[in-house]
Amino acid sequence: MRIDPLSTDPTSGELNAFVVRAKAATYAGGRGQVAPSRPGSHDLAYREGELVYRDSYFGGTDFLGQETVHLGQRPLWAMNYHGYLLTDGITAFAAGETVKAALTALYAEGRFLGGFRYTVGAYRYVDEPTGEVDRFRGVEHILTAAGERAYELRYHGGRILD
């Protein structure tokens, strides 16, 4: 369901659907790269009318970032995240490909929150969130075939209210 972004703020369901489409089209989809907004940042963007999603992060193997949704010039929603490798049991490339494959499957279900498990080759992706689009936190991690936690990402966010 798409909304007329000039007439009203999106409902929680509409906001969730927009965030899913934006995430699927950018990081998971390998598209949406735009000019860096800050020195050293990597930025991705997606737009539907006046609704704009931006993901801006720093780093590679260990990284930190923020996703935002704006309605025109007004911020509506944001999520902060920090991800890192925990062992030598996975490379940054393998972790990234595992996360992209798992997130693609999750977004195909029309959501970005909710417990999710997905196997990619020898790796097991696990996402454990609490809350909904308006206020949430969670952790995603990757387990090796031996059951060792090799990668972790912690995140939190929600709706921004005036």
PDB file of C-alpha atoms in Angstrom, residues 20-33 44 99-101 103-104 107:
ATOM      1  CA  VAL A  20      10.992  -2.728   3.461  1.00  0.00           C
ATOM      2  CA  ARG A  21      10.858  -1.503  -0.150  1.00  0.00           C
ATOM      3  CA  ALA A  22      13.707   0.949   0.488  1.00  0.00           C
ATOM      4  CA  LYS A  23      15.947  -1.614   2.199  1.00  0.00           C
ATOM      5  CA  ALA A  24      15.266  -4.175  -0.544  1.00  0.00           C
ATOM      6  CA  ALA A  25      16.141  -1.627  -3.238  1.00  0.00           C
ATOM      7  CA  THR A  26      19.377  -0.376  -1.631  1.00  0.00           C
ATOM      8  CA  TYR A  27      21.770  -2.510   0.461  1.00  0.00           C
ATOM      9  CA  ALA A  28      20.133  -5.889  -0.185  1.00  0.00           C
ATOM     10  CA  GLY A  29      19.509  -5.029  -3.836  1.00  0.00           C
ATOM     11  CA  GLY A  30      22.967  -3.620  -4.460  1.00  0.00           C
ATOM     12  CA  ARG A  31      21.562  -0.315  -5.750  1.00  0.00           C
ATOM     13  CA  GLY A  32      20.959   3.264  -4.676  1.00  0.00           C
ATOM     14  CA  GLN A  33      24.521   4.469  -4.127  1.00  0.00           C
ATOM     15  CA  LEU A  44      22.487   4.718  -0.269  1.00  0.00           C
ATOM     16  CA  VAL A  99      23.326 -10.957   5.368  1.00  0.00           C
ATOM     17  CA  LYS A 100      22.239  -9.802   1.893  1.00  0.00           C
ATOM     18  CA  ALA A 101      20.781 -13.224   1.044  1.00  0.00           C
ATOM     19  CA  LEU A 103      17.604  -9.915   4.195  1.00  0.00           C
ATOM     20  CA  THR A 104      16.409 -10.450   0.631  1.00  0.00           C
ATOM     21  CA  TYR A 107      12.035  -8.474   2.727  1.00  0.00           C
TER      22      TYR A 107
END
